[in-house]
């Protein structure tokens, strides 16, 4: 089947052109074939490239069924091509590595011949197959040495109306593609389906084209194309892997243990600032300078407050500990300084223009962790087609391949062209939404831009993502507000539906703490906190908190406390409000000392205040603690939220029982978790230091114990307190 178009010229000329295009179509169809390729996964991994991928007009990314789906459906991959020798076929390069190719057959009608990959072409998206035997009924087509520049073209494609996969259609065109003019004065041609036979003005075959973009000056004779044999392709792949292994190094981050929650595991799952108690992160880093490495951290920046060591492993087996420098605010990279210089490991950056990179073979390398001190590195050839502009107007490419954080595209000289950067979206929420949502996207950026992330200015440094002393574990950001969640019913009752997204965000100010930033700025109870905007934020962050953050859900079982064992008590949340919650944790991630522009609604008016985030006060979870081993309990200082809940004056004595062992004299005598010990042997104790002094030399004890509004005296003996633990922070 053939279709053709004619010039808008006088009828005699148009008829002449029609006849010429018909003849060209017949010549193309006489040499056209279909290649039937069966992918393979047995004993090999899924390829990095997306085979038969198409670019989505909606999202701009490539979509592909994937090799696994072809194999599962027992489907072949079909591409069109031309017989160029009795036993050789020129066809589209589908990008699969040789190990991912199972069988290749060349089809024409009901006839098929087995073939093998012989070579791929560097600057044309084509590969050459060698047939096991000549294919009958097909006439080879060759370039006429006397032919001039391309003037007309015939595109070969599978017929959508044919009886089988080997049916083809020829689409004749009076040009080499859709012409477009560049500002530099050059003309290029665009073709959406470039399996193309080219003709000059005299209708002589002048070449083949498999690239979507072409020029008049390119070489279209396959005999003159630069090519890689299968063996040479394997060498190029190995060279790319070696280049990655030199500069993308295994890194292991170790973290000190997270302190156990005093509030019971029933609450800790809601309020934990860590997704898990991460003790080790096996990852990788890019040597951006001879003594600097940019380490991929993923979504683990919160855990970096507990960072202990940064171990970097080199190809020779040596390990060096790097020193933390900073974390990029928008890119999930941590920059660290190595004690020694390693110029041989520095990532080499290509300087070639993007136009010189397109359509030719480049080597995609994917690096992933493979255990402590090890990485797994794979490679696949890939071709870059188009450049776009993305985050911060940075050039970006959409590649028909995986875009994992360890993906790098190298040229054939082992120089990096493009790196995948995991870029965090602009933060548009603060509180509950920030905790649950993922905010990152993988994009290819020029390697020169990627390396420059290690030179971030102050505005691009995440002030909160850094190691802190163990004494600061659990620290919170603070502006001095106690908040109540806003819901649609409350929003309607308060007349703020339109200002709060129908009650989907916003929080009611319940209490303003004296001396806090909010109190100094004049914030009032019953105002509605709508949003915050920190320095450097692209958009304001809508505030959204949960009712679950406020306090113990339901009635705390004070009346049943005597029947609750120490084992069960570990699962009971504390009765007082959680000071460390999504809101205060979000403030901490913005950073102590940061200025925030805060929007309120008060008295039906919008009110704007500038607040400075402070380090939060000590609270129940991080108050000083004393472990009284022989008695089987630990106590901690009374903190502001505990005093408020129990209605205790600021100077009132007492320490809180914050932990119970499975056995102990105090437990046997009936002391329970969350009770307050106000005196030991008649002496008031105001903090854990006074409590330690009161118990360390005695053997008989009389404790004044407060449970909510009722008090009692508990007596017991506990000889030998030499092993009692001292006061700890």
Short mmCIF file of C-alpha atoms in Angstrom, two decimals, residues 85-320:
data_model
loop_
_atom_site.label_atom_id
_atom_site.label_comp_id
_atom_site.label_asym_id
_atom_site.label_seq_id
_atom_site.Cartn_x
_atom_site.Cartn_y
_atom_site.Cartn_z
CA UNK A 85 22.27 -6.34 1.00
CA UNK A 86 20.99 -9.83 0.14
CA UNK A 87 21.73 -10.84 3.74
CA UNK A 88 21.67 -7.51 5.62
CA UNK A 89 18.82 -5.38 6.99
CA UNK A 90 18.93 -1.77 8.14
CA UNK A 91 16.25 -1.10 10.78
CA UNK A 92 15.33 1.02 13.78
CA UNK A 93 17.63 0.69 16.80
CA UNK A 94 15.31 -0.27 19.65
CA UNK A 95 18.06 0.29 22.23
CA UNK A 96 18.13 -3.14 23.89
CA UNK A 97 21.45 -4.51 25.05
CA UNK A 98 22.45 -7.72 23.23
CA UNK A 99 21.76 -9.80 26.36
CA UNK A 100 18.14 -8.62 26.35
CA UNK A 101 17.56 -9.79 22.78
CA UNK A 102 16.24 -13.33 22.47
CA UNK A 103 15.43 -14.03 18.82
CA UNK A 104 15.37 -11.86 15.72
CA UNK A 105 13.43 -12.73 12.58
CA UNK A 106 13.08 -10.71 9.42
CA UNK A 107 9.64 -10.97 7.81
CA UNK A 108 8.30 -10.39 4.34
CA UNK A 109 4.81 -11.76 3.74
CA UNK A 110 4.78 -15.36 4.89
CA UNK A 111 8.55 -15.71 4.63
CA UNK A 112 10.91 -15.25 7.57
CA UNK A 113 14.65 -15.58 8.10
CA UNK A 114 16.55 -15.60 11.39
CA UNK A 115 19.02 -12.76 11.96
CA UNK A 116 21.57 -11.50 14.46
CA UNK A 117 22.59 -8.03 15.58
CA UNK A 118 25.84 -7.07 13.87
CA UNK A 119 26.29 -3.41 14.73
CA UNK A 120 24.56 -0.22 15.83
CA UNK A 121 25.16 3.20 14.34
CA UNK A 122 26.40 6.03 16.51
CA UNK A 123 24.81 9.08 14.85
CA UNK A 124 21.75 7.41 13.30
CA UNK A 125 19.04 5.62 15.29
CA UNK A 126 19.58 2.44 13.33
CA UNK A 127 21.14 -0.99 13.63
CA UNK A 128 22.34 -3.52 11.06
CA UNK A 129 21.15 -7.12 11.18
CA UNK A 130 22.90 -10.01 9.45
CA UNK A 131 20.55 -12.65 8.04
CA UNK A 132 21.34 -16.33 8.25
CA UNK A 133 20.17 -16.70 4.63
CA UNK A 134 18.95 -14.38 1.86
CA UNK A 135 15.31 -13.31 2.10
CA UNK A 136 13.45 -14.29 -1.03
CA UNK A 137 11.06 -11.90 -2.78
CA UNK A 138 12.80 -8.75 -1.52
CA UNK A 139 15.06 -6.53 -3.61
CA UNK A 140 17.98 -4.85 -1.81
CA UNK A 141 18.15 -1.08 -2.14
CA UNK A 142 21.44 0.80 -2.26
CA UNK A 143 22.60 4.41 -2.38
CA UNK A 144 23.36 5.72 -5.87
CA UNK A 145 26.89 7.16 -5.78
CA UNK A 146 25.81 9.85 -8.26
CA UNK A 147 22.83 11.02 -6.16
CA UNK A 148 22.64 14.54 -4.77
CA UNK A 149 21.08 15.94 -1.60
CA UNK A 150 17.71 14.73 -0.28
CA UNK A 151 14.70 16.28 -1.95
CA UNK A 152 11.94 13.71 -1.39
CA UNK A 153 11.35 10.86 1.01
CA UNK A 154 9.35 7.68 1.53
CA UNK A 155 8.51 6.59 5.07
CA UNK A 156 7.92 2.89 5.68
CA UNK A 157 5.63 1.80 8.51
CA UNK A 158 3.52 -1.17 9.54
CA UNK A 159 0.07 -1.03 8.02
CA UNK A 160 -2.75 -0.48 10.49
CA UNK A 161 -5.14 -2.11 8.03
CA UNK A 162 -3.01 -5.11 7.05
CA UNK A 163 -3.76 -8.75 7.62
CA UNK A 164 -0.59 -9.35 9.64
CA UNK A 165 2.46 -7.70 11.23
CA UNK A 166 4.50 -8.01 8.02
CA UNK A 167 2.15 -5.81 5.99
CA UNK A 168 3.71 -2.43 5.26
CA UNK A 169 2.66 0.97 4.00
CA UNK A 170 4.78 3.53 2.14
CA UNK A 171 4.14 7.23 2.72
CA UNK A 172 5.74 9.36 0.03
CA UNK A 173 6.52 13.01 0.77
CA UNK A 174 7.86 15.83 -1.42
CA UNK A 175 10.47 16.69 1.25
CA UNK A 176 12.76 15.04 3.79
CA UNK A 177 10.35 16.03 6.57
CA UNK A 178 8.62 19.08 7.94
CA UNK A 179 11.05 21.97 7.48
CA UNK A 180 11.74 24.48 10.26
CA UNK A 181 14.16 27.37 10.36
CA UNK A 182 16.47 28.15 13.29
CA UNK A 183 17.68 31.56 14.40
CA UNK A 184 21.21 30.64 13.41
CA UNK A 185 20.07 30.44 9.78
CA UNK A 186 20.09 26.65 9.45
CA UNK A 187 17.19 24.54 8.25
CA UNK A 188 16.20 21.27 9.84
CA UNK A 189 13.60 18.67 9.03
CA UNK A 190 11.30 16.93 11.47
CA UNK A 191 9.74 13.50 10.96
CA UNK A 192 7.61 11.70 13.55
CA UNK A 193 8.22 8.22 12.11
CA UNK A 194 11.73 8.24 10.65
CA UNK A 195 12.16 4.93 8.83
CA UNK A 196 12.91 6.77 5.66
CA UNK A 197 14.34 6.21 2.19
CA UNK A 198 15.63 9.46 0.66
CA UNK A 199 15.68 10.57 -2.97
CA UNK A 200 17.32 13.48 -4.72
CA UNK A 201 15.64 15.73 -7.32
CA UNK A 202 16.32 13.17 -10.01
CA UNK A 203 14.61 10.48 -7.90
CA UNK A 204 17.86 8.65 -7.27
CA UNK A 205 18.30 6.96 -3.90
CA UNK A 206 20.59 9.23 -1.89
CA UNK A 207 20.37 7.62 1.55
CA UNK A 208 18.43 6.46 4.58
CA UNK A 209 17.28 8.29 7.68
CA UNK A 210 16.25 6.96 11.10
CA UNK A 211 16.50 10.22 13.05
CA UNK A 212 13.52 12.44 13.87
CA UNK A 213 15.57 15.60 13.12
CA UNK A 214 17.78 15.99 10.08
CA UNK A 215 19.63 18.63 8.04
CA UNK A 216 20.73 19.01 4.44
CA UNK A 217 24.34 18.58 5.48
CA UNK A 218 24.16 15.18 7.16
CA UNK A 219 25.49 11.97 5.71
CA UNK A 220 22.76 9.53 4.76
CA UNK A 221 24.85 6.76 3.25
CA UNK A 222 25.12 3.86 5.78
CA UNK A 223 28.51 2.97 4.35
CA UNK A 224 29.81 6.25 5.78
CA UNK A 225 28.08 6.03 9.17
CA UNK A 226 30.15 5.50 12.29
CA UNK A 227 29.16 2.17 13.85
CA UNK A 228 29.85 -0.05 16.85
CA UNK A 229 29.97 -3.81 16.54
CA UNK A 230 28.47 -5.92 19.30
CA UNK A 231 31.95 -6.41 20.77
CA UNK A 232 32.70 -2.66 20.56
CA UNK A 233 29.35 -1.89 22.16
CA UNK A 234 30.25 -4.14 25.10
CA UNK A 235 33.57 -2.30 25.46
CA UNK A 236 31.78 1.07 25.43
CA UNK A 237 29.36 -0.20 28.06
CA UNK A 238 32.23 -1.38 30.26
CA UNK A 239 34.03 1.96 29.85
CA UNK A 240 30.91 3.79 31.03
CA UNK A 241 30.58 1.47 34.03
CA UNK A 242 34.25 2.04 34.88
CA UNK A 243 33.80 5.82 34.65
CA UNK A 244 30.85 5.60 37.02
CA UNK A 245 32.73 3.33 39.43
CA UNK A 246 35.58 5.86 39.67
CA UNK A 247 33.37 8.82 40.53
CA UNK A 248 30.13 7.45 42.02
CA UNK A 249 31.18 5.83 45.27
CA UNK A 250 29.48 3.64 47.88
CA UNK A 251 28.58 5.60 51.01
CA UNK A 252 27.24 4.36 54.33
CA UNK A 253 25.67 6.79 56.79
CA UNK A 254 25.37 5.65 60.40
CA UNK A 255 23.04 7.21 62.95
CA UNK A 256 22.94 7.15 66.72
CA UNK A 257 19.92 5.41 68.20
CA UNK A 258 16.71 7.32 68.51
CA UNK A 259 15.52 7.82 72.06
CA UNK A 260 12.54 5.70 73.00
CA UNK A 261 9.31 7.60 73.44
CA UNK A 262 8.15 8.16 77.02
CA UNK A 263 4.58 8.60 75.82
CA UNK A 264 4.03 4.97 74.96
CA UNK A 265 4.04 3.35 71.53
CA UNK A 266 0.34 4.06 71.21
CA UNK A 267 1.23 7.70 70.56
CA UNK A 268 4.72 7.43 69.10
CA UNK A 269 3.51 6.15 65.75
CA UNK A 270 1.58 9.37 65.31
CA UNK A 271 4.24 11.81 66.41
CA UNK A 272 7.55 10.26 65.45
CA UNK A 273 9.67 12.65 63.43
CA UNK A 274 11.38 9.65 61.82
CA UNK A 275 9.70 7.31 59.40
CA UNK A 276 11.64 4.60 61.20
CA UNK A 277 14.41 4.33 63.74
CA UNK A 278 17.05 4.47 61.02
CA UNK A 279 20.42 3.24 62.21
CA UNK A 280 22.19 2.96 58.84
CA UNK A 281 21.63 4.21 55.31
CA UNK A 282 23.52 2.49 52.50
CA UNK A 283 23.65 4.88 49.56
CA UNK A 284 26.11 6.43 47.10
CA UNK A 285 27.77 9.76 46.41
CA UNK A 286 29.16 11.73 43.49
CA UNK A 287 32.71 13.07 43.67
CA UNK A 288 32.01 16.65 42.62
CA UNK A 289 35.48 17.87 43.63
CA UNK A 290 38.70 16.12 44.51
CA UNK A 291 37.77 16.27 48.22
CA UNK A 292 34.00 16.83 48.14
CA UNK A 293 31.25 14.30 47.68
CA UNK A 294 27.54 14.91 47.09
CA UNK A 295 25.69 12.05 48.80
CA UNK A 296 22.18 11.02 47.79
CA UNK A 297 19.98 11.02 50.91
CA UNK A 298 16.49 10.49 49.45
CA UNK A 299 13.69 11.41 51.85
CA UNK A 300 15.89 10.95 54.93
CA UNK A 301 16.91 14.54 55.68
CA UNK A 302 14.99 14.52 58.98
CA UNK A 303 17.12 11.67 60.27
CA UNK A 304 20.33 13.62 59.66
CA UNK A 305 19.94 15.26 63.06
CA UNK A 306 21.16 11.90 64.41
CA UNK A 307 23.97 11.49 61.85
CA UNK A 308 27.04 9.88 63.37
CA UNK A 309 29.46 8.90 60.57
CA UNK A 310 29.81 9.30 56.81
CA UNK A 311 31.82 6.39 55.40
CA UNK A 312 33.01 6.71 51.81
CA UNK A 313 34.42 3.65 50.03
CA UNK A 314 36.88 3.91 47.13
CA UNK A 315 37.44 1.40 44.30
CA UNK A 316 40.76 0.29 45.85
CA UNK A 317 38.88 -0.89 48.95
CA UNK A 318 39.93 1.98 51.19
CA UNK A 319 37.43 3.83 53.33
CA UNK A 320 37.52 7.43 54.51
#
